[in-house]
mmCIF file of C-alpha atoms in Angstrom:
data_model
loop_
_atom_site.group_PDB
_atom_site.id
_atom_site.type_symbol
_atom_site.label_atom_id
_atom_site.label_comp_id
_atom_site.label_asym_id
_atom_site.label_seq_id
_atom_site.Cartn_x
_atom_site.Cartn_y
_atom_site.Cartn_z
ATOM 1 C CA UNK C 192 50.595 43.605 45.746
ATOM 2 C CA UNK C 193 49.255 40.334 44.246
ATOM 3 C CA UNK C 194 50.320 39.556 41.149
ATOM 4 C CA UNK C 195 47.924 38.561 38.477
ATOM 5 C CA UNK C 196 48.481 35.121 36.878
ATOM 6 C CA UNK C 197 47.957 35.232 32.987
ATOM 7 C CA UNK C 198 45.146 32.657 31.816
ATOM 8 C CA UNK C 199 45.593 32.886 28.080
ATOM 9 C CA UNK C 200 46.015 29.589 26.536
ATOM 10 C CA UNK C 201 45.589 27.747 29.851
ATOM 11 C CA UNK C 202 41.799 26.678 29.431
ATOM 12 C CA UNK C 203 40.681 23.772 31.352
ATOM 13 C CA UNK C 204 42.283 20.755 29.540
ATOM 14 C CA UNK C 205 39.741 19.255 27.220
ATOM 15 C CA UNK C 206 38.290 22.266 26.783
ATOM 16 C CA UNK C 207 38.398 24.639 23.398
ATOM 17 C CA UNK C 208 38.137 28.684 24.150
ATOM 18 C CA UNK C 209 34.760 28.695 22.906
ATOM 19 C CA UNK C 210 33.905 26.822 25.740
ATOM 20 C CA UNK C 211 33.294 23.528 24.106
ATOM 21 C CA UNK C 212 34.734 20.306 24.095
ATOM 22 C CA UNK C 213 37.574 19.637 21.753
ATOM 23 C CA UNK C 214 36.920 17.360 18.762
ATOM 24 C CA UNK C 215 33.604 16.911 19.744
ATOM 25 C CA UNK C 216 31.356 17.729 16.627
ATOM 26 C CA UNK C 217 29.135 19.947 15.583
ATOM 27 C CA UNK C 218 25.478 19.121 17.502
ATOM 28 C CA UNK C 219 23.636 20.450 14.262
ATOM 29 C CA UNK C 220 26.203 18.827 11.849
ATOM 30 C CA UNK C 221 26.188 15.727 9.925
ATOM 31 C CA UNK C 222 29.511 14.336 11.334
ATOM 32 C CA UNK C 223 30.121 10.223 11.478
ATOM 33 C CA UNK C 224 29.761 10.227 15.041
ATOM 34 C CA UNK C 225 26.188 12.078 15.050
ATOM 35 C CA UNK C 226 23.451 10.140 17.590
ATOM 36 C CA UNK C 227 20.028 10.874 15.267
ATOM 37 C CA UNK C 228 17.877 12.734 17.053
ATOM 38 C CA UNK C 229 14.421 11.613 18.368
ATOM 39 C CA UNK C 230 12.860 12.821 15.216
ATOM 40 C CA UNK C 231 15.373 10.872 12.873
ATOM 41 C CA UNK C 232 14.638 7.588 15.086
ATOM 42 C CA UNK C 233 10.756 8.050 15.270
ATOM 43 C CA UNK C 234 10.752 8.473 11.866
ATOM 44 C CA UNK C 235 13.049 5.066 10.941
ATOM 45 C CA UNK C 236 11.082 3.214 13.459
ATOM 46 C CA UNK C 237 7.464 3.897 11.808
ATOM 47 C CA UNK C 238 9.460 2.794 8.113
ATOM 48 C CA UNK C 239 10.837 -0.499 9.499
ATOM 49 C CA UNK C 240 7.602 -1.190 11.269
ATOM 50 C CA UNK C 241 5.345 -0.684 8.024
ATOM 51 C CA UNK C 242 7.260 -2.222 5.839
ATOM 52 C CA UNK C 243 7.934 -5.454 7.941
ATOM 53 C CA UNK C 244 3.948 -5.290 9.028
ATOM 54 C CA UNK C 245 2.818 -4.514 5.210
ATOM 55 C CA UNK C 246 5.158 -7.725 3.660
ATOM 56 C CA UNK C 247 3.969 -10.101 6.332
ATOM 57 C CA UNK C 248 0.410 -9.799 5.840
ATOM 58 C CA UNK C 249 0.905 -9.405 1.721
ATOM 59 C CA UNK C 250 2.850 -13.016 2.107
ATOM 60 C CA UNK C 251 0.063 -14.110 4.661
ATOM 61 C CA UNK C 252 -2.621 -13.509 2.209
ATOM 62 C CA UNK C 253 -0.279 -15.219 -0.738
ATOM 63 C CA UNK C 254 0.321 -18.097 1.251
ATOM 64 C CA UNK C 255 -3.461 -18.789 1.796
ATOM 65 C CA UNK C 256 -4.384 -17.738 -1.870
ATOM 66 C CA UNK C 257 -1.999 -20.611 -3.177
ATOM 67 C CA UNK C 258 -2.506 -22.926 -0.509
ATOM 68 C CA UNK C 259 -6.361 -23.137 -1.972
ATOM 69 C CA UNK C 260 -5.947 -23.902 -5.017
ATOM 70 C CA UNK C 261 -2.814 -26.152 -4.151
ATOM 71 C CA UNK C 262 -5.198 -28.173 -2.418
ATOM 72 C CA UNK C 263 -7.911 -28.449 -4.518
ATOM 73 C CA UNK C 264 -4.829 -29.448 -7.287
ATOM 74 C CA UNK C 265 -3.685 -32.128 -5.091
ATOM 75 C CA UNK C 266 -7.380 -33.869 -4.480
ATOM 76 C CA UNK C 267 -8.013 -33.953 -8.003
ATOM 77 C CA UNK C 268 -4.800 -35.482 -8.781
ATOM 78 C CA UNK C 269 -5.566 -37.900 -6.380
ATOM 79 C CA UNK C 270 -9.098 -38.805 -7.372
ATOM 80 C CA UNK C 271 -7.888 -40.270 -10.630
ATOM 81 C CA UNK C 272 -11.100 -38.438 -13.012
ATOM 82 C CA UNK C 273 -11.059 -39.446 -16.603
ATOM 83 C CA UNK C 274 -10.734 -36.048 -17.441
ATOM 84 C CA UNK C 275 -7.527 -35.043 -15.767
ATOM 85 C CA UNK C 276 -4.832 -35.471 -18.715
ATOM 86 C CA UNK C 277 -1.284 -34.286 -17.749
ATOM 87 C CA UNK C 278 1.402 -32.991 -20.475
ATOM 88 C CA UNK C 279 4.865 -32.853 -20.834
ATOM 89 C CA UNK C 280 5.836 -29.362 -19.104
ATOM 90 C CA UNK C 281 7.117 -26.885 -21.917
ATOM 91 C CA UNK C 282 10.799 -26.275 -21.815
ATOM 92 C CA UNK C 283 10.292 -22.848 -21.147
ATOM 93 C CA UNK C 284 9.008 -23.686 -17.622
ATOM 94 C CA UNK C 285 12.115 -25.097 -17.113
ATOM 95 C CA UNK C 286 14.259 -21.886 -17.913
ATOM 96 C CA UNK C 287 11.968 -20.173 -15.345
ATOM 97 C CA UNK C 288 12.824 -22.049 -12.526
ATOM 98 C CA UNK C 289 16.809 -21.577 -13.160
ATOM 99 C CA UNK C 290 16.211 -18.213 -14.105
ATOM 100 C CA UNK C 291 14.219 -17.365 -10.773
ATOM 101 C CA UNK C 292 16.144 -19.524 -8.767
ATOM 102 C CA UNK C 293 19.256 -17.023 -10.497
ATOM 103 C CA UNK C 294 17.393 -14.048 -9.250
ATOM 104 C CA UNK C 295 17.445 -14.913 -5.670
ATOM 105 C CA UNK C 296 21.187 -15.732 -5.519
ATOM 106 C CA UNK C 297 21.566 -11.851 -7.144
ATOM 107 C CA UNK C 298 19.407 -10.480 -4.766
ATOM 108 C CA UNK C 299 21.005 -11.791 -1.980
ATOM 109 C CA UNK C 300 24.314 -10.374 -3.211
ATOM 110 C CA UNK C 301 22.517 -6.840 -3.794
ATOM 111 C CA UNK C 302 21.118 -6.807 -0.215
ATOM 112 C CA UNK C 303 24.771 -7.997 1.182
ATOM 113 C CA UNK C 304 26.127 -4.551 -0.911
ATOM 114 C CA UNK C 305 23.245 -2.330 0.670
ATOM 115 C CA UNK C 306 24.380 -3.753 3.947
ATOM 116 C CA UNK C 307 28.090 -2.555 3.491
ATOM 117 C CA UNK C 308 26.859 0.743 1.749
ATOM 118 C CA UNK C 309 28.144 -0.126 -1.893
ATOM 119 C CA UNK C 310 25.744 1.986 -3.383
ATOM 120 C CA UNK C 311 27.455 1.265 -7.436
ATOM 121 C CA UNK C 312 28.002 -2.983 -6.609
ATOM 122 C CA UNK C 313 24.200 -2.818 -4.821
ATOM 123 C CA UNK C 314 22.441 -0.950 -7.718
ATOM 124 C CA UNK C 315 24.141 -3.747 -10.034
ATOM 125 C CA UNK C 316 23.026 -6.581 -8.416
ATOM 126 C CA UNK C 317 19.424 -4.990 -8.187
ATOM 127 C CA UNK C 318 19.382 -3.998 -11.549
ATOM 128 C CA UNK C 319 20.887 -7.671 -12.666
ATOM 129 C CA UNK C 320 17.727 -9.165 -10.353
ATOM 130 C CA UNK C 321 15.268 -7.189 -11.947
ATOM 131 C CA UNK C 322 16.000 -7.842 -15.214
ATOM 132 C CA UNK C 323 16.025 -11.668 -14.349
ATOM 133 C CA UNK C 324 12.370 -10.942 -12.985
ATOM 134 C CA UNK C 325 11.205 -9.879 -15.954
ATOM 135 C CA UNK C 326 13.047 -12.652 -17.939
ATOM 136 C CA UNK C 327 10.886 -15.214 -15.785
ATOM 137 C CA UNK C 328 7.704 -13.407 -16.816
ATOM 138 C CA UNK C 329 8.476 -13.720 -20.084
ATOM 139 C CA UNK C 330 9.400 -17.203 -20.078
ATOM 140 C CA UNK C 331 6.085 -18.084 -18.782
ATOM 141 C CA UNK C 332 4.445 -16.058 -21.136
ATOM 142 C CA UNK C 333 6.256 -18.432 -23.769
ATOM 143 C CA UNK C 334 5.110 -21.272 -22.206
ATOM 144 C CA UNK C 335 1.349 -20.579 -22.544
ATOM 145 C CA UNK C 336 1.827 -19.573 -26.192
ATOM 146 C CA UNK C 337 3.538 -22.702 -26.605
ATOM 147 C CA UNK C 338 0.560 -24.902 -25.006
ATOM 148 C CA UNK C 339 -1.714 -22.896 -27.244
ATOM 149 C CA UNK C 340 0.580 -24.384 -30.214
ATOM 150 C CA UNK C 341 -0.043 -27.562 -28.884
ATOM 151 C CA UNK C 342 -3.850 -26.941 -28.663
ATOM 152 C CA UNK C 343 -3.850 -27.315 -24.535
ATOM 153 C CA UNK C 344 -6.377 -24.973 -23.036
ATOM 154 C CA UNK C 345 -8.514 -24.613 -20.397
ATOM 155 C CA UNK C 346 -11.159 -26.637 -21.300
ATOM 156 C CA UNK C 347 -11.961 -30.203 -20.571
ATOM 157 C CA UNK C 348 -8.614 -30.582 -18.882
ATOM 158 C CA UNK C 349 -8.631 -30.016 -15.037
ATOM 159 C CA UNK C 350 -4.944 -30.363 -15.205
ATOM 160 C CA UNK C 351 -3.963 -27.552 -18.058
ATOM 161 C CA UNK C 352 -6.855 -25.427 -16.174
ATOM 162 C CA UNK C 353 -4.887 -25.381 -12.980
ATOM 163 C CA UNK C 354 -1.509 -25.112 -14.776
ATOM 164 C CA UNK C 355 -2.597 -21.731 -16.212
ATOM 165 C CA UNK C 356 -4.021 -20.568 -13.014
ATOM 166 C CA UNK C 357 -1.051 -21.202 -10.644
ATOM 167 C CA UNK C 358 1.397 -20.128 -13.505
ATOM 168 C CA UNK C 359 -0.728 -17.260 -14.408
ATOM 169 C CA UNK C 360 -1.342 -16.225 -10.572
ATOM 170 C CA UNK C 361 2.625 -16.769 -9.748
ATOM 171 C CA UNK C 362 3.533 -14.365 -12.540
ATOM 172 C CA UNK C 363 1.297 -11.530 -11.828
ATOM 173 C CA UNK C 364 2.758 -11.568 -7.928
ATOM 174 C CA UNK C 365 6.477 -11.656 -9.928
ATOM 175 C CA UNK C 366 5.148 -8.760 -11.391
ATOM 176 C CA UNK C 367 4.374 -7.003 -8.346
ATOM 177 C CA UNK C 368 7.442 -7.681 -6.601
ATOM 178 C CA UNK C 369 9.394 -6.260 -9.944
ATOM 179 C CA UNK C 370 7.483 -3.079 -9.035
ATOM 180 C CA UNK C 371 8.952 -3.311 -5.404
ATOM 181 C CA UNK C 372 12.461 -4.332 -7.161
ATOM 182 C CA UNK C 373 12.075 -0.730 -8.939
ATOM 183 C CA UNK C 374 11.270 1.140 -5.974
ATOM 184 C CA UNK C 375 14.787 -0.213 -4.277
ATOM 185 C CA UNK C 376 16.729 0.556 -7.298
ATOM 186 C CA UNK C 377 15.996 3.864 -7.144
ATOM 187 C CA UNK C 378 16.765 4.372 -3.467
ATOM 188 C CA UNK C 379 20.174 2.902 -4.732
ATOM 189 C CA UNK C 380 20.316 4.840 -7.274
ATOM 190 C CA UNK C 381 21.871 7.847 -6.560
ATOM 191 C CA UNK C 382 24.546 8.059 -4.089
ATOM 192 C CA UNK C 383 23.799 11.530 -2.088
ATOM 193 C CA UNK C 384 20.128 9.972 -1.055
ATOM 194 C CA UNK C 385 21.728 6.271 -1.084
ATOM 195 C CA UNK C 386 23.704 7.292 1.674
ATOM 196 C CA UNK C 387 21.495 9.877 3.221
ATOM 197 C CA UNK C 388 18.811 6.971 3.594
ATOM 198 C CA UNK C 389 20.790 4.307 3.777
ATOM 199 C CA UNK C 390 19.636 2.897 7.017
ATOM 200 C CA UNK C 391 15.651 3.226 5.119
ATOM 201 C CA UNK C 392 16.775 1.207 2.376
ATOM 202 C CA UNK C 393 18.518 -1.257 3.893
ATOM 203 C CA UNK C 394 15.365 -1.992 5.640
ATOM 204 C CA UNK C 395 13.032 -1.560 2.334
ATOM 205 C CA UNK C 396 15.553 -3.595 1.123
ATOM 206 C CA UNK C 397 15.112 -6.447 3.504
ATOM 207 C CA UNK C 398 11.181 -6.556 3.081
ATOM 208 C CA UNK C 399 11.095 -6.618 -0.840
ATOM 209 C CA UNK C 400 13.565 -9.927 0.019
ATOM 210 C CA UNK C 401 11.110 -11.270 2.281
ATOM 211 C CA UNK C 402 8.890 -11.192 -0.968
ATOM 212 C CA UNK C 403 11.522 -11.992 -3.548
ATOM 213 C CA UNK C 404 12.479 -15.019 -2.294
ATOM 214 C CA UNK C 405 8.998 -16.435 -0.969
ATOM 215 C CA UNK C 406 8.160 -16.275 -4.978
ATOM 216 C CA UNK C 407 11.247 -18.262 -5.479
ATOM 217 C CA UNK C 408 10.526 -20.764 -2.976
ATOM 218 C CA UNK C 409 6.808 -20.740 -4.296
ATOM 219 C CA UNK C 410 7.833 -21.010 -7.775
ATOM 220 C CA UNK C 411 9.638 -24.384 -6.811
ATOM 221 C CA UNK C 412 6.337 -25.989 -4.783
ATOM 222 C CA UNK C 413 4.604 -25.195 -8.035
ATOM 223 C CA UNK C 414 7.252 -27.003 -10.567
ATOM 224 C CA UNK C 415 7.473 -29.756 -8.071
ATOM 225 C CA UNK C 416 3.697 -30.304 -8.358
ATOM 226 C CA UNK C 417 2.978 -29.632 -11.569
ATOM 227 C CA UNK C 418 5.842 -31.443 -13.326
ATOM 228 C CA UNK C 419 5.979 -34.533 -10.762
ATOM 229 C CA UNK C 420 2.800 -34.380 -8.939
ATOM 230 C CA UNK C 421 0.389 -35.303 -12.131
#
């Protein structure tokens, strides 16, 4: 008679009784070493793509607003008209540029944070550039009322007309990238979506720089011009 061998407990090595491989995880779990699936992919794919596609063309269209009435700043300059009367630039303008040139240093550190997934240090930083966004529009705001106390306005002056128009222009996109600052902050905001998303806001996060910092570099062109370019 042949004697049965006993097989309990002497699975194929690498193998659990269920029939599945040891340590591997779940398939339908969240586990660290989860590949996304197609759907998860797809759908981070179309995010990066729109966002990257949407902030090129909104800088694209920027960049040729400015670059119009740049020029037609620079060949008035130029021309030397009896009419063109430059001013002392308020101190106010000068806070702006230190405070917006401050905001890009913070939002580099914030987008450094998203990048290592430190949801509290990113939403700090993002919070600290935000608030330094808003200080810049108010510092311009400042620095028309002052003007008005000095009795500078638009009219018969080329020069104070295009001051308040770049100024005036370069605020209003501030103000829409604050808006875009917002929507990041509260991707960061709380940690369970933070780091269910965190691959979406990294990249959200990487557009609204794109933006951020073209203002900042924008911002400085402007100064440049108006305060040494008269």
């Amino acid at each position: 008679m042949v004697k049965q061998q006993n097989n309990v407990g002497t699975g194929t090595p690498g193998r659990s009784l269920s029939g599945g491989s040891a340590g591997a995880p779940d398939p339908g779990g969240r586990g660290p070493n989860r590949e996304p699936d197609d759907a998860e992919v797809l759908e981070y794919e179309k995010s990066f793509s729109k966002s990257r596609v949407l902030t090129w063309f909104l800088l694209l269209v920027v960049l040729m607003t400015f670059g119009g009435v740049v020029s037609a700043y620079i060949v008035i300059a130029t021309n030397g008209v009896l009419e063109w009367r430059p001013f002392d630039l308020p101190l106010q303008v000068w806070i702006s540029t230190a405070i917006i040139l401050g905001s890009s240093v913070t939002y580099i550190v914030a987008e450094r944070s998203i990048g290592l997934e430190r949801q509290g240090k990113a939403k700090s930083w993002l919070l600290a550039t935000t608030i330094l966004g808003a200080a810049f529009v108010s510092s311009q705001i400042l620095a028309w009322m002052e003007l008005a106390k000095r009795g500078i306005y638009v009219q018969s002056n080329p020069y104070a007309g295009f001051f308040y128009i770049l100024t005036g222009l370069h605020a209003v996109h501030v103000a829409g990238g604050i808006i875009a600052l917002g929507c990041v902050v509260l991707m960061t905001w709380d940690r369970g979506k933070f780091v269910s998303a965190v691959d979406r806001t990294k990249e959200i996060a990487t557009a609204v720089g794109w933006y951020w910092h073209f203002m900042g570099g924008l911002w400085v062109v402007l100064f440049t011009l108006l305060g040494f370019w008269k």
